Amino acid sequence: MTPSDTPLMSRREARRRDRRKAIMEVAARSFLTHGYAATTMSSIAAELGGSKGTLWSYFPSKEALFAAVLDEATTAYRAQLAELLDPCGDLRTTLERLGLNLLQKVTSPTAIALNRLVLSEAARFPEIGAIFHEYGPLHTRRLIAEFLERAMTRGLLRTADPLLSARTYTVLLMSGCHQMLMLGLIPQATQEQIAADVAVALDCFMRTYAPDPVTPRAR
């Protein structure tokens, strides 16, 4: 390779990166608007103005494209979540901040639309249920589990399965306005509803996972 090749290679890489991003933007819009089944590689290629062969050079299947869209959508949030989970901060304050942030994220119109999409089509296309679970709830629970495990080690929570503990907290958080949104019972979640759901979930979680009392030694 000569020095003159480097700028050309960089431009090619930049074009390929931009093309990949454009594909995922069109795919994300199509998945949310038309559903997984109705979205085809042909329709995405047509909207982009290219061929299916070009599209397949980036993504070998619609399943791989769906996974890439979800990964792109959740990567930034996972980084944000990792910053919130301060292992040295006050446990209750950190969990409250986590709960507020998570509920605001999952009750957004885009998140609710994606949840409805997956729930409506996972029976026919179980692969999208598995992909959604991997890039969404499971990734989030793993991050929370790592934080809870450190809290257990410090004696701030009783020793338990960290991943199960993380699942418990997230399920408690989403049992209120998130569920009502999924069922179409409310048009949107207010900040007051989110705060109330976090308060209930946090109280239940802390009562359940409070450290075991120390039994005084007999003299």
Coordinates of C-alpha atoms in Angstrom, one line a residue:
M1 CA 0.0 0.0 0.0
T2 CA 1.3 3.4 -0.9
P3 CA 0.5 6.7 1.0
S4 CA -1.8 7.7 -1.8
D5 CA -4.0 4.7 -1.2
T6 CA -4.8 5.7 2.4
P7 CA -7.2 8.6 1.6
L8 CA -9.0 6.4 -1.0
M9 CA -9.5 3.6 1.5
S10 CA -10.7 6.0 4.1
R11 CA -13.3 7.4 1.7
R12 CA -14.5 4.0 0.8
E13 CA -14.8 3.0 4.4
A14 CA -16.7 6.2 5.1
R15 CA -19.1 5.6 2.2
R16 CA -19.7 2.1 3.4
R17 CA -20.3 3.3 6.9
D18 CA -22.8 5.9 5.7
R19 CA -24.5 3.4 3.5
R20 CA -24.9 1.0 6.3
K21 CA -26.4 3.7 8.5
A22 CA -28.8 4.7 5.8
I23 CA -29.9 1.1 5.4
M24 CA -30.6 0.7 9.1
E25 CA -32.6 4.0 9.2
V26 CA -34.9 2.9 6.4
A27 CA -35.2 -0.6 7.9
A28 CA -36.0 0.8 11.4
R29 CA -38.7 3.0 9.9
S30 CA -40.2 0.2 7.9
F31 CA -40.2 -2.3 10.8
L32 CA -42.0 0.1 13.0
T33 CA -44.5 1.3 10.3
H34 CA -45.2 -1.9 8.5
G35 CA -44.2 -4.7 10.9
Y36 CA -41.5 -7.4 10.6
A37 CA -43.5 -9.7 8.2
A38 CA -44.4 -6.9 5.8
T39 CA -40.9 -5.5 5.6
T40 CA -38.8 -7.1 2.9
M41 CA -35.3 -6.8 1.7
S42 CA -36.7 -5.9 -1.7
S43 CA -38.8 -3.0 -0.3
I44 CA -35.8 -1.6 1.6
A45 CA -33.6 -1.8 -1.4
A46 CA -36.3 -0.1 -3.5
E47 CA -36.6 2.8 -1.1
L48 CA -32.8 3.2 -0.9
G49 CA -32.6 3.1 -4.7
G50 CA -30.2 0.1 -4.9
S51 CA -30.2 -3.6 -5.6
K52 CA -31.0 -6.4 -3.2
G53 CA -27.5 -7.7 -4.0
T54 CA -26.0 -4.5 -2.6
L55 CA -28.2 -4.7 0.5
W56 CA -27.2 -8.4 1.1
S57 CA -23.5 -7.4 1.0
Y58 CA -24.2 -5.4 4.2
F59 CA -26.7 -7.7 5.8
P60 CA -27.1 -11.4 4.8
S61 CA -30.7 -11.6 6.0
K62 CA -33.7 -9.6 7.3
E63 CA -33.1 -11.2 10.7
A64 CA -29.5 -9.9 10.7
L65 CA -30.8 -6.5 9.7
F66 CA -33.3 -6.5 12.5
A67 CA -30.6 -7.4 15.0
A68 CA -28.4 -4.6 13.7
V69 CA -31.2 -2.1 14.0
L70 CA -31.8 -3.1 17.6
D71 CA -28.2 -3.1 18.5
E72 CA -27.8 0.4 17.1
A73 CA -30.9 1.6 19.0
T74 CA -29.7 0.2 22.4
T75 CA -25.9 0.7 22.3
A76 CA -26.1 4.4 23.3
Y77 CA -28.6 3.7 26.0
R78 CA -26.5 0.9 27.5
A79 CA -23.6 3.3 27.8
Q80 CA -25.8 5.8 29.5
L81 CA -27.1 3.2 31.9
A82 CA -23.6 2.1 32.8
E83 CA -22.8 5.7 33.8
L84 CA -25.9 5.8 36.0
L85 CA -24.9 2.7 38.0
D86 CA -22.3 4.2 40.3
P87 CA -21.0 1.4 42.4
C88 CA -19.8 3.9 45.1
G89 CA -22.9 6.0 45.3
D90 CA -25.9 5.7 47.6
L91 CA -27.7 2.4 46.7
R92 CA -31.3 3.7 47.0
T93 CA -30.5 6.9 45.2
T94 CA -28.8 5.1 42.4
L95 CA -31.7 2.6 42.0
E96 CA -34.2 5.4 42.0
R97 CA -32.3 7.3 39.3
L98 CA -32.0 4.0 37.3
G99 CA -35.7 3.4 37.6
L100 CA -36.7 6.9 36.5
N101 CA -34.3 6.7 33.5
L102 CA -35.4 3.2 32.5
L103 CA -39.1 3.9 32.7
Q104 CA -38.8 7.1 30.7
K105 CA -36.9 5.1 28.0
V106 CA -39.3 2.1 27.8
T107 CA -42.5 4.3 27.9
S108 CA -41.4 6.4 24.9
P109 CA -43.6 6.1 21.8
T110 CA -40.8 4.4 19.8
A111 CA -40.1 1.8 22.6
I112 CA -43.8 1.0 23.0
A113 CA -44.2 0.6 19.2
L114 CA -41.3 -1.7 19.1
N115 CA -42.6 -3.8 22.0
R116 CA -46.0 -4.1 20.3
L117 CA -44.3 -5.1 17.1
V118 CA -42.4 -7.9 18.7
L119 CA -45.3 -9.2 20.8
S120 CA -47.6 -9.2 17.8
E121 CA -45.2 -11.1 15.5
A122 CA -43.0 -13.2 17.8
A123 CA -45.4 -16.2 17.6
R124 CA -44.9 -16.4 13.8
F125 CA -41.3 -15.2 13.8
P126 CA -39.7 -16.4 17.1
E127 CA -36.3 -15.2 15.9
I128 CA -37.4 -11.6 16.4
G129 CA -38.5 -12.4 20.0
A130 CA -35.1 -13.9 20.7
I131 CA -33.2 -10.9 19.1
F132 CA -35.3 -8.4 21.0
H133 CA -34.7 -10.2 24.3
E134 CA -31.0 -10.4 23.7
Y135 CA -30.4 -6.7 22.7
G136 CA -33.1 -5.2 25.0
P137 CA -34.2 -6.7 28.3
L138 CA -31.3 -9.1 28.7
H139 CA -28.5 -6.6 28.1
T140 CA -30.2 -4.2 30.5
R141 CA -30.6 -6.9 33.2
R142 CA -27.0 -7.9 32.9
L143 CA -25.8 -4.4 33.5
I144 CA -28.1 -4.0 36.5
A145 CA -27.1 -7.5 37.8
E146 CA -23.4 -6.5 37.8
F147 CA -24.3 -3.4 39.9
L148 CA -26.5 -5.4 42.3
E149 CA -23.8 -8.1 42.7
R150 CA -21.4 -5.4 43.9
A151 CA -24.0 -4.1 46.3
M152 CA -24.5 -7.6 47.7
T153 CA -20.7 -8.0 48.1
R154 CA -20.7 -4.7 50.1
G155 CA -23.5 -6.0 52.3
L156 CA -26.0 -3.5 51.1
L157 CA -28.3 -6.2 49.8
R158 CA -28.8 -9.8 50.9
T159 CA -27.0 -12.3 48.8
A160 CA -29.1 -13.6 46.0
D161 CA -29.0 -14.4 42.2
P162 CA -28.0 -11.0 40.8
L163 CA -29.7 -11.6 37.4
L164 CA -32.9 -12.7 39.0
S165 CA -32.7 -9.7 41.3
A166 CA -32.3 -7.4 38.3
R167 CA -35.2 -9.0 36.6
T168 CA -37.3 -8.6 39.8
Y169 CA -36.6 -4.8 39.9
T170 CA -37.3 -4.2 36.1
V171 CA -40.5 -6.2 36.2
L172 CA -41.7 -4.3 39.2
L173 CA -40.9 -1.0 37.4
M174 CA -42.9 -2.0 34.3
S175 CA -46.0 -3.3 36.1
G176 CA -47.7 0.1 36.1
C177 CA -47.8 2.8 33.4
H178 CA -45.7 0.8 31.0
Q179 CA -48.3 -2.1 31.1
M180 CA -51.1 0.4 30.7
L181 CA -49.4 1.9 27.7
M182 CA -49.0 -1.5 26.1
L183 CA -52.7 -2.2 26.6
G184 CA -53.7 1.2 25.2
L185 CA -55.3 2.3 28.5
I186 CA -53.4 5.6 28.6
P187 CA -52.1 7.7 25.7
Q188 CA -48.8 8.5 27.4
A189 CA -47.0 8.2 30.7
T190 CA -46.7 11.3 32.8
Q191 CA -43.7 12.2 34.9
E192 CA -45.9 11.8 38.0
Q193 CA -47.0 8.3 37.0
I194 CA -43.4 7.3 36.3
A195 CA -42.2 8.6 39.6
A196 CA -45.0 6.8 41.5
D197 CA -44.2 3.5 39.7
V198 CA -40.5 3.9 40.6
A199 CA -41.4 4.6 44.3
V200 CA -43.5 1.5 44.6
A201 CA -41.0 -0.7 42.7
L202 CA -38.1 0.5 44.8
D203 CA -39.9 0.1 48.1
C204 CA -40.9 -3.5 47.2
F205 CA -37.4 -4.3 45.9
M206 CA -35.6 -2.9 49.0
R207 CA -37.9 -4.8 51.3
T208 CA -37.4 -8.0 49.5
Y209 CA -33.6 -7.7 49.2
A210 CA -32.8 -6.0 52.4
P211 CA -29.6 -7.4 54.1
D212 CA -30.3 -10.3 56.4
P213 CA -30.3 -9.1 60.1
V214 CA -27.2 -10.0 62.0
T215 CA -28.0 -12.4 64.8
P216 CA -26.3 -11.5 68.1
R217 CA -23.9 -14.1 69.3
A218 CA -24.8 -15.9 72.5
R219 CA -22.4 -15.2 75.3

